[in-house]
Coordinates of C-alpha atoms in Angstrom, one line a residue:
M1 CA 132.1 93.9 190.9
K2 CA 130.4 95.7 193.8
N3 CA 132.9 98.7 193.4
R4 CA 131.8 99.0 189.5
F5 CA 128.2 99.0 190.5
S6 CA 128.6 101.6 193.0
K7 CA 130.0 103.9 190.5
I8 CA 127.6 103.2 187.7
F9 CA 124.4 103.5 189.5
P10 CA 124.5 107.3 190.4
I11 CA 125.5 107.6 186.5
L12 CA 122.2 105.8 185.5
F13 CA 120.2 107.9 187.9
I14 CA 121.5 111.2 186.6
L15 CA 121.2 110.0 183.1
G16 CA 117.5 109.1 183.5
I17 CA 117.0 112.8 184.7
L18 CA 118.8 114.1 181.5
V19 CA 117.0 112.0 179.1
T20 CA 113.7 112.5 180.7
F21 CA 113.9 116.1 180.2
S22 CA 115.2 115.8 176.8
C23 CA 112.2 114.0 175.6
S24 CA 109.8 116.7 176.8
S25 CA 111.6 119.4 175.2
V26 CA 113.2 118.5 172.1
D27 CA 110.8 117.4 169.2
I28 CA 113.0 115.9 166.3
E29 CA 113.0 112.8 164.1
P30 CA 116.6 111.6 164.5
P31 CA 118.0 109.4 161.7
P32 CA 118.6 105.5 162.6
P33 CA 121.1 104.7 165.0
A34 CA 124.6 104.4 163.7
V35 CA 126.5 100.9 164.3
E36 CA 129.9 100.9 165.9
N37 CA 132.5 98.6 164.5
S38 CA 132.5 95.7 166.6
S39 CA 135.5 94.1 165.1
S40 CA 138.1 96.5 166.9
S41 CA 140.2 94.9 169.5
S42 CA 140.6 98.5 171.3
L43 CA 138.0 99.6 174.0
P44 CA 137.6 102.9 175.5
P45 CA 138.6 103.5 179.3
S46 CA 136.3 102.5 182.0
S47 CA 134.4 104.8 184.2
S48 CA 136.5 104.1 187.4
S49 CA 139.7 105.7 185.5
V50 CA 138.8 108.5 183.1
G51 CA 138.8 112.4 183.4
V52 CA 137.7 114.8 181.0
S53 CA 140.5 116.7 179.0
S54 CA 139.9 119.9 177.2
S55 CA 136.5 121.7 177.3
S56 CA 133.0 119.8 176.9
V57 CA 130.5 120.8 174.3
A58 CA 126.7 120.1 174.4
F59 CA 124.7 118.7 171.4
S60 CA 122.3 119.8 169.2
S61 CA 120.4 118.1 166.2
S62 CA 122.1 120.6 163.9
S63 CA 125.7 120.1 165.0
L64 CA 126.2 116.4 165.4
S65 CA 129.6 115.3 164.1
E66 CA 130.0 112.5 161.7
G67 CA 131.7 109.0 162.6
S68 CA 132.6 108.3 166.2
V69 CA 133.5 110.9 168.7
F70 CA 134.9 110.9 172.3
C71 CA 131.6 111.0 174.7
Q72 CA 131.5 112.1 178.2
I73 CA 128.7 110.9 180.3
E74 CA 129.2 112.1 183.7
S75 CA 132.6 110.5 184.7
T76 CA 132.4 108.0 182.0
C77 CA 134.2 108.4 178.7
T78 CA 134.1 106.4 175.6
S79 CA 134.2 106.6 171.8
I80 CA 130.8 106.1 170.2
S81 CA 128.9 107.6 167.4
A82 CA 127.7 111.4 167.4
E83 CA 123.8 110.2 167.5
A84 CA 124.6 107.7 170.3
C85 CA 126.2 110.2 172.7
S86 CA 123.5 112.9 171.9
T87 CA 120.9 109.9 172.9
F88 CA 122.5 109.0 176.0
G89 CA 122.7 112.9 177.1
G90 CA 126.4 112.9 176.9
I91 CA 128.7 115.8 175.4
E92 CA 131.4 115.6 172.9
V93 CA 135.0 116.2 174.3
S94 CA 138.4 116.5 172.4
G95 CA 139.7 113.2 174.1
C96 CA 139.3 110.7 177.1
E97 CA 142.4 110.8 179.3
V98 CA 143.2 108.1 181.5
S99 CA 143.7 108.3 185.4
S100 CA 146.3 106.6 187.5
S101 CA 144.0 104.4 189.3
S102 CA 144.8 100.5 189.6
D103 CA 141.5 99.3 187.9
G104 CA 143.4 98.0 184.9
V105 CA 142.7 100.9 182.5
S106 CA 145.7 101.8 180.1
S107 CA 146.4 105.1 178.6
S108 CA 144.5 106.5 175.5
S109 CA 145.3 108.3 172.3
G110 CA 143.5 111.5 171.3
D111 CA 141.9 109.5 168.4
P112 CA 138.6 108.1 169.1
N113 CA 139.2 105.5 166.5
S114 CA 142.6 104.4 167.9
S115 CA 143.2 101.1 169.3
S116 CA 145.9 102.0 171.9
S117 CA 143.2 102.2 174.8
S118 CA 142.1 99.0 176.9
V119 CA 139.7 98.1 179.6
A120 CA 140.0 95.4 181.9
F121 CA 137.1 93.1 181.5
S122 CA 136.3 89.8 180.2
S123 CA 135.4 90.1 176.4
S124 CA 134.4 86.3 176.3
S125 CA 130.8 87.3 177.4
L126 CA 130.4 90.3 175.1
S127 CA 128.1 90.3 172.0
E128 CA 130.1 90.9 168.7
G129 CA 129.0 93.7 166.6
P130 CA 126.4 96.6 167.6
V131 CA 123.7 95.9 170.1
F132 CA 120.9 97.9 171.3
C133 CA 121.7 99.5 174.7
Q134 CA 119.5 100.6 177.6
I135 CA 120.9 103.2 179.7
G136 CA 118.0 104.5 181.9
S137 CA 115.4 105.6 179.7
A138 CA 117.7 106.2 176.6
C139 CA 118.3 103.4 174.1
S140 CA 120.6 103.5 171.2
S141 CA 122.8 101.0 169.0
V142 CA 126.4 100.9 170.0
S143 CA 129.2 98.5 170.1
A144 CA 128.7 96.1 173.0
E145 CA 132.1 97.1 174.6
A146 CA 131.0 100.8 174.6
C147 CA 127.4 99.6 176.0
F148 CA 129.6 97.8 178.8
T149 CA 131.8 100.9 179.4
L150 CA 128.7 103.0 179.9
G151 CA 127.0 100.6 182.2
G152 CA 124.2 100.2 179.8
A153 CA 122.3 96.9 179.4
E154 CA 122.2 94.9 176.2
V155 CA 118.2 94.6 175.2
S156 CA 116.6 92.8 172.2
S157 CA 115.4 96.3 170.8
C158 CA 114.8 100.0 171.7
E159 CA 111.2 100.1 172.5
A160 CA 109.0 103.5 173.1
S161 CA 108.4 104.4 176.7
S162 CA 104.8 104.4 177.6
S163 CA 105.1 106.3 181.2
S164 CA 104.7 109.9 181.5
D165 CA 108.0 110.4 182.9
G166 CA 109.8 109.4 179.6
V167 CA 111.2 106.3 181.6
S168 CA 110.9 102.7 180.1
S169 CA 109.0 100.4 182.2
S170 CA 111.3 97.6 181.3
S171 CA 114.2 96.6 183.3
V172 CA 117.6 96.0 182.0
A173 CA 120.3 93.5 182.8
F174 CA 123.8 93.3 181.3
S175 CA 125.8 90.2 181.7
S176 CA 129.5 90.7 182.1
S177 CA 132.0 87.9 182.9
S178 CA 130.6 87.0 186.3
G179 CA 127.6 89.3 187.3
S180 CA 124.7 91.1 186.3
I181 CA 123.3 94.8 186.8
A182 CA 119.7 95.7 187.2
S183 CA 118.2 99.2 187.3
S184 CA 114.9 99.7 188.9
S185 CA 115.1 103.3 189.6
S186 CA 112.7 105.6 188.5
V187 CA 114.3 108.7 186.6
Q188 CA 113.3 112.2 186.9
E189 CA 113.2 114.8 184.3
S190 CA 116.6 116.5 183.5
S191 CA 116.7 120.2 183.6
S192 CA 119.4 120.1 180.6
S193 CA 117.5 121.4 177.2
N194 CA 120.4 120.9 175.1
V195 CA 120.6 116.9 175.4
Q196 CA 118.8 114.7 172.9
S197 CA 116.7 111.8 174.5
S198 CA 116.3 108.4 173.1
S199 CA 112.3 108.5 173.3
S200 CA 112.3 111.4 170.9
S201 CA 114.6 109.4 168.6
V202 CA 112.3 106.6 168.8
G203 CA 109.2 108.7 168.1
G204 CA 107.0 106.0 169.6
G205 CA 108.3 103.3 167.6
T206 CA 111.3 101.0 167.9
F207 CA 114.7 100.9 165.7
E208 CA 114.8 97.6 163.6
L209 CA 117.2 96.4 161.2
C210 CA 116.1 96.5 157.3
G211 CA 117.5 93.8 155.0
G212 CA 120.6 93.7 157.6
V213 CA 121.9 96.9 156.2
N214 CA 120.0 100.0 157.5
F215 CA 118.2 100.8 160.9
Y216 CA 114.9 102.3 160.6
N217 CA 112.1 104.0 162.9
T218 CA 109.1 101.5 162.7
A219 CA 106.8 104.7 163.8
T220 CA 107.9 106.9 160.8
Q221 CA 109.4 104.5 158.6
F222 CA 109.1 101.2 156.7
C223 CA 111.3 98.6 155.1
V224 CA 111.1 97.0 151.6
G225 CA 114.0 94.5 150.9
S226 CA 116.8 96.5 152.1
D227 CA 115.5 100.0 151.4
V228 CA 114.0 102.4 154.2
Y229 CA 111.3 104.5 153.0
E230 CA 109.4 107.2 154.9
K231 CA 105.6 106.7 156.0
C232 CA 103.1 108.8 154.3
S233 CA 100.6 110.1 156.9
G234 CA 101.6 107.1 159.1
E235 CA 100.7 104.5 156.2
T236 CA 102.9 102.1 154.5
Y237 CA 102.6 101.6 150.6
N238 CA 104.3 99.6 147.7
P239 CA 107.0 101.9 146.4
S240 CA 107.2 100.1 143.2
T241 CA 103.7 101.2 142.4
H242 CA 102.7 104.0 144.7
G243 CA 104.5 107.1 146.0
C244 CA 103.7 109.9 148.7
S245 CA 103.1 113.5 147.8
G246 CA 101.5 115.9 150.2
G247 CA 100.8 113.3 152.8
S248 CA 98.7 111.3 150.2
I249 CA 99.5 107.9 148.7
L250 CA 99.5 108.1 145.1
P251 CA 99.8 105.6 142.1
K252 CA 102.7 105.5 140.0
C253 CA 102.9 105.9 136.2
G254 CA 106.0 104.9 135.0
V255 CA 108.6 106.2 137.3
S256 CA 106.4 109.4 138.4
I257 CA 103.5 109.6 140.8
Y258 CA 100.2 111.1 139.6
N259 CA 96.7 112.2 141.2
P260 CA 93.9 110.0 139.7
A261 CA 91.5 112.9 140.6
T262 CA 92.9 115.0 137.8
H263 CA 95.3 112.7 135.8
F264 CA 95.2 109.3 134.2
C265 CA 98.1 107.0 133.4
H266 CA 98.4 105.6 129.6
S267 CA 100.1 102.6 128.6
D268 CA 103.0 104.7 127.3
N269 CA 104.1 105.2 131.0
N270 CA 103.1 108.9 131.1
S271 CA 100.4 110.7 132.7
Y272 CA 97.9 113.0 131.4
L273 CA 95.3 115.5 132.4
L274 CA 91.8 114.1 132.6
C275 CA 89.6 115.7 129.9
G276 CA 86.3 116.5 131.4
G277 CA 86.8 113.6 134.2
N278 CA 87.4 111.3 131.3
T279 CA 90.6 109.2 129.8
Y280 CA 91.5 109.0 126.4
N281 CA 94.1 107.6 124.0
P282 CA 96.7 110.3 123.7
S283 CA 98.3 108.8 120.6
T284 CA 95.0 109.1 118.8
H285 CA 93.1 111.9 120.5
G286 CA 93.7 115.0 122.3
C287 CA 91.8 117.5 124.7
E288 CA 90.3 120.7 123.9
G289 CA 88.3 122.4 126.7
N290 CA 86.2 119.4 128.0
S291 CA 85.8 117.5 124.9
I292 CA 87.8 114.6 123.6
L293 CA 88.8 115.0 120.0
P294 CA 90.5 113.0 117.3
K295 CA 94.0 113.9 116.1
C296 CA 95.0 114.3 112.4
G297 CA 98.4 113.6 112.4
S298 CA 99.7 115.6 115.8
A299 CA 96.8 118.2 115.4
I300 CA 93.4 117.8 117.0
Y301 CA 90.4 118.6 115.0
D302 CA 86.4 118.9 115.6
P303 CA 84.7 116.1 113.5
T304 CA 81.3 118.2 113.3
T305 CA 83.1 120.5 111.2
H306 CA 86.2 119.0 110.0
F307 CA 87.7 115.8 108.9
C308 CA 91.2 114.2 108.5
Q309 CA 92.6 113.2 104.9
G310 CA 96.0 111.7 105.4
T311 CA 97.5 114.2 107.6
T312 CA 95.6 117.2 106.2
I313 CA 92.5 118.5 108.2
L314 CA 89.8 119.7 105.6
T315 CA 86.6 121.2 106.2
V316 CA 83.4 118.9 105.8
C317 CA 81.4 119.4 102.6
N318 CA 77.9 120.2 103.7
G319 CA 78.6 118.0 106.5
Q320 CA 80.1 115.0 104.4
D321 CA 83.8 113.8 104.1
Y322 CA 85.1 113.0 100.7
T323 CA 88.3 111.1 99.4
S324 CA 91.6 112.3 98.3
A325 CA 90.2 111.6 94.8
Q326 CA 87.4 114.1 95.4
F327 CA 87.1 118.0 96.0
C328 CA 84.4 120.1 97.4
Y329 CA 82.9 123.2 95.5
D330 CA 80.0 125.2 96.6
D331 CA 79.0 122.6 99.1
K332 CA 79.0 119.6 96.7
I333 CA 81.5 116.9 96.2
Y334 CA 82.9 116.3 92.7
N335 CA 85.7 113.9 91.4
K336 CA 88.9 115.3 90.6
C337 CA 90.1 115.5 86.8
G338 CA 93.1 113.1 87.3
T339 CA 94.7 114.6 90.2
A340 CA 93.4 118.3 89.5
T341 CA 90.5 120.3 90.7
Y342 CA 88.5 122.7 88.3
N343 CA 85.7 125.1 88.6
P344 CA 82.5 123.0 88.0
S345 CA 80.7 126.1 87.3
T346 CA 82.4 126.9 84.2
Q347 CA 84.4 123.8 83.4
F348 CA 83.9 119.9 83.0
C349 CA 86.2 116.9 83.0
S350 CA 86.3 114.5 80.1
G351 CA 88.8 111.7 80.6
S352 CA 91.7 113.2 82.4
A353 CA 91.2 116.7 80.5
I354 CA 89.6 119.8 81.7
Y355 CA 87.2 121.8 79.3
N356 CA 85.2 124.7 79.3
K357 CA 81.5 124.4 79.2
C358 CA 80.0 125.4 75.9
G359 CA 77.1 127.8 76.4
G360 CA 77.2 126.6 80.2
E361 CA 76.7 123.1 78.9
T362 CA 78.8 119.9 79.0
Y363 CA 79.2 117.8 76.0
E364 CA 80.6 114.8 74.6
T365 CA 84.3 115.9 73.5
A366 CA 84.8 112.8 71.2
I367 CA 81.9 113.9 68.9
Y368 CA 81.5 117.5 69.4
F369 CA 83.8 120.7 69.8
C370 CA 82.9 124.1 70.9
S371 CA 83.5 127.4 69.1
G372 CA 82.4 130.3 70.7
S373 CA 79.2 129.3 72.7
K374 CA 78.0 126.6 70.0
L375 CA 78.5 123.1 69.6
Y376 CA 79.8 121.5 66.3
S377 CA 80.3 118.1 65.1
K378 CA 83.7 117.1 64.8
C379 CA 84.8 116.7 60.8
N380 CA 86.2 112.9 60.8
G381 CA 87.2 113.4 64.5
K382 CA 89.0 116.7 64.0
D383 CA 88.0 120.4 65.3
Y384 CA 88.1 123.2 63.0
D385 CA 87.2 126.9 62.7
P386 CA 83.9 127.4 61.8
A387 CA 84.4 131.0 60.8
T388 CA 86.7 130.1 58.1
Q389 CA 86.5 126.4 57.6
D390 CA 83.9 123.9 56.9
C391 CA 83.4 120.0 56.9
I392 CA 82.6 118.6 53.5
S393 CA 82.2 114.8 53.2
G394 CA 84.4 114.3 56.4
I395 CA 87.2 116.7 55.2
V396 CA 87.9 120.1 56.5
A397 CA 87.1 122.6 54.0
E398 CA 88.4 126.3 53.9
Y399 CA 86.3 129.3 53.0
C400 CA 87.5 130.9 49.8
N401 CA 85.8 134.3 49.5
G402 CA 82.8 132.9 51.7
M403 CA 82.8 129.6 50.0
P404 CA 84.0 126.2 51.5
Y405 CA 86.3 124.0 49.7
N406 CA 88.1 121.0 50.1
I407 CA 91.5 121.7 51.1
E408 CA 92.9 118.3 50.2
T409 CA 91.6 118.6 46.6
Q410 CA 91.0 122.2 46.0
V411 CA 92.7 125.5 46.6
C412 CA 91.7 129.3 46.9
M413 CA 93.3 131.4 44.2
A414 CA 92.5 135.0 44.1
G415 CA 89.2 134.7 46.0
E416 CA 88.1 131.5 43.4
V417 CA 88.0 127.8 44.4
K418 CA 90.3 126.0 42.2
A419 CA 91.6 122.4 41.7
A420 CA 94.5 121.6 43.8
K421 CA 96.3 121.3 40.5
G422 CA 96.0 123.5 37.5
T423 CA 97.0 126.4 35.7
F424 CA 96.7 130.3 36.1
I425 CA 97.5 133.5 34.4
A426 CA 99.9 135.3 36.4
S427 CA 100.6 139.2 36.6
D428 CA 103.4 138.9 33.9
G429 CA 100.9 137.6 31.4
N430 CA 102.2 134.1 31.3
E431 CA 100.3 131.1 32.3
Y432 CA 101.9 128.7 34.9
K433 CA 101.2 125.5 36.3
Y434 CA 100.5 125.2 40.1
T435 CA 100.0 122.4 42.9
A436 CA 99.1 122.4 46.4
I437 CA 101.6 120.4 48.7
N438 CA 101.3 120.3 52.4
G439 CA 99.0 123.3 52.9
Q440 CA 101.0 125.4 50.5
I441 CA 100.4 126.4 46.9
W442 CA 103.5 126.1 44.7
M443 CA 104.3 126.8 40.9
A444 CA 104.6 123.5 39.3
E445 CA 107.2 125.2 36.8
N446 CA 110.0 127.6 36.7
L447 CA 109.5 131.3 36.4
G448 CA 110.2 132.7 33.0
V449 CA 110.0 131.4 29.6
G450 CA 110.8 127.8 28.4
S451 CA 110.9 124.5 30.1
C452 CA 113.7 125.6 32.4
G453 CA 112.4 129.3 32.7
S454 CA 114.8 132.1 33.2
N455 CA 118.1 132.5 35.3
Y456 CA 118.0 135.4 37.8
T457 CA 120.6 137.2 39.9
Y458 CA 119.6 137.5 43.8
S459 CA 118.2 141.0 43.4
Q460 CA 116.3 140.0 40.2
A461 CA 114.7 137.1 41.8
M462 CA 113.7 139.0 44.9
T463 CA 111.3 140.9 42.6
A464 CA 110.4 138.5 40.1
C465 CA 107.4 136.5 41.2
P466 CA 103.9 137.8 40.2
S467 CA 101.6 139.7 42.5
G468 CA 100.2 137.2 45.1
W469 CA 103.2 135.2 45.0
H470 CA 106.9 135.5 46.6
L471 CA 110.3 134.1 46.4
P472 CA 110.5 131.1 48.7
T473 CA 112.5 131.3 51.7
R474 CA 115.4 128.7 52.7
A475 CA 113.1 127.4 55.6
E476 CA 109.9 126.8 52.9
W477 CA 112.1 125.0 50.7
Q478 CA 113.5 122.7 53.5
A479 CA 109.9 122.1 54.7
L480 CA 108.6 121.2 51.1
I481 CA 111.7 118.7 50.7
D482 CA 111.4 117.3 54.0
F483 CA 107.4 116.7 53.5
A484 CA 107.7 115.2 49.9
G485 CA 111.1 114.1 49.3
I486 CA 113.4 114.9 46.5
Q487 CA 112.4 112.1 44.2
A488 CA 108.5 112.8 44.4
L489 CA 109.4 116.4 43.5
K490 CA 112.0 115.6 40.3
S491 CA 110.3 115.1 36.9
T492 CA 110.2 111.6 35.2
S493 CA 112.5 112.4 32.7
G494 CA 115.7 114.5 32.3
W495 CA 117.7 112.9 35.2
S496 CA 118.6 109.8 33.4
P497 CA 119.4 107.5 35.0
Y498 CA 118.1 109.2 38.2
N499 CA 114.6 110.3 37.3
G500 CA 112.1 111.1 39.8
T501 CA 108.1 109.9 40.5
D502 CA 106.9 113.4 40.3
A503 CA 104.0 112.2 42.5
F504 CA 103.3 115.9 43.5
E505 CA 103.5 117.0 39.8
F506 CA 106.1 119.5 40.9
A507 CA 108.4 118.6 37.8
I508 CA 111.8 119.7 38.9
L509 CA 114.1 119.5 36.1
P510 CA 118.1 120.0 35.8
C511 CA 117.8 123.7 35.1
G512 CA 119.7 126.9 35.9
S513 CA 123.4 125.7 35.4
T514 CA 125.5 125.1 32.5
Q515 CA 125.8 121.6 33.4
D516 CA 122.5 119.2 32.7
D517 CA 122.9 117.3 36.1
R518 CA 121.6 119.5 38.4
A519 CA 119.0 122.0 39.2
M520 CA 119.9 125.4 41.0
F521 CA 117.3 127.6 42.6
M522 CA 117.3 131.0 44.2
H523 CA 115.9 131.4 47.7
A524 CA 115.1 134.8 49.6
N525 CA 118.2 134.0 52.0
N526 CA 120.5 133.9 49.3
G527 CA 121.7 137.6 49.7
A528 CA 122.7 136.7 53.5
D529 CA 124.4 133.4 53.0
Q530 CA 125.5 133.3 49.5
T531 CA 124.0 130.0 48.8
L532 CA 121.7 128.4 46.3
L533 CA 119.6 125.2 46.3
V534 CA 121.4 122.8 44.3
I535 CA 119.7 119.4 43.6
Q536 CA 122.3 117.2 41.8
V537 CA 121.3 114.0 40.1
W538 CA 123.6 112.0 42.0
E539 CA 124.1 113.7 45.5
G540 CA 120.6 114.8 45.9
L541 CA 120.0 117.8 47.9
R542 CA 122.9 120.4 48.6
W543 CA 123.1 124.2 49.6
S544 CA 126.0 125.6 47.7
N545 CA 127.3 129.1 46.5
W546 CA 128.1 127.6 43.0
G547 CA 127.4 130.4 40.6
N548 CA 125.5 133.7 41.1
A549 CA 122.5 133.0 39.3
G550 CA 119.6 130.5 39.4
T551 CA 116.1 129.6 38.4
V552 CA 113.0 130.6 40.5
R553 CA 109.8 128.9 41.8
C554 CA 107.4 131.0 43.4
V555 CA 105.0 130.0 46.3
M556 CA 101.7 131.7 47.0
D557 CA 101.4 134.3 49.7

């Protein structure tokens, strides 16, 4: 044991010098110490039997290897982490060779993780797993076996040095199977500039284990649970609610940090710019300039000049809002007419209909109507044309040569007002009956001589009607029959047993055919479709091409 101590002591002295110089010349913040695998049964060779094989390499912070390396510290070589090798002032070599001395050291393979090498010592007194190892002023976490091999002392933690020469004031001791080693020598500054020191790694703090998983430097880092965080300008904080930016501790909003001097956190876990130094609800308001303004849909608006109607921004009406059932015109609010707007200067709404004003005035549309720019009373609820019509006893009367007449009981014939039913002298010199039906005046008997009148071919029929009258078209015949019905147009005799009622005194007789059971009339379209109007006693109305001649009824132009 004495022989081992005599070998280790010079190493400690030299290491102290190297480490002290490293502390004064290297200013870096190292990662937490790596933990060696203590479960391995293989140990690196001891200092008494090891020589250096191949060339050695000096460490720098940018060129550290990952994992375990062969580390040469003076005459001692062992397998430790690259960080620990740098901390202890060692150099990385390609392998640790075994000497032929008889101190119990066996040969070593070229793999730093190999289990083929062994060291003669009592393993029963060594700690299991990684330990804090003090060698001079350098302290790092390595396996207990590596600490023993390097002649270090197991300590409770790596503390920062308070002395001016970078040497820890605490004494170290390492317990082997039967003895102890104590170092009280002061260590001088090393002239080597390419070796990292443990005091630089510690940075004024100590390395501690965070949650049994990660080592951290208490001077620059802090532990929460099993996670390690960097301090913020030397201060700790709650990482779940705060973060660090630019050396300042700032609160979190959701997962992002924000600056309360310029931003605020909303309940939606998003941060927003303050508006003129004030917060607001971004779901209902927005910021324009330094003013907080309400939103309409997704757009903001100025409530002094506009308002929100549903999701539409509208201009206020003379400083007032209005509903969707209203509209603004010329700075005045009006109710819509149903769902429509209108021009209140020329129009008005009555019920749900829009009317033009009459002479610039509104009126009661149920009682009055407007013609031109004058109001007239309705004729039994009906409008009429005052230029050609008049209202007589609640009935709309037409003007006949300037004279009004009742269109329901009177007719205007050749500029004279006559009864709706009567006789007239036609241009052919004959007197004929007439009747007013559905606004038209029809001859109430056939054209020609006798009760059945005369038969006409198509060409004769087209020019047979007297002046002021014409041969009715097929459409005019159809409209008459649709309005009155065949039975009301047939005479009350001559159709036995199917006589008519003759309600309109039209008096259709079975004429125009050689048979006495039908009436056949010419119409103005006969030349095109070669048909005649046939009214049969048993079949009613037919349009047929029977024969090439028929009777004629004329209608007033």
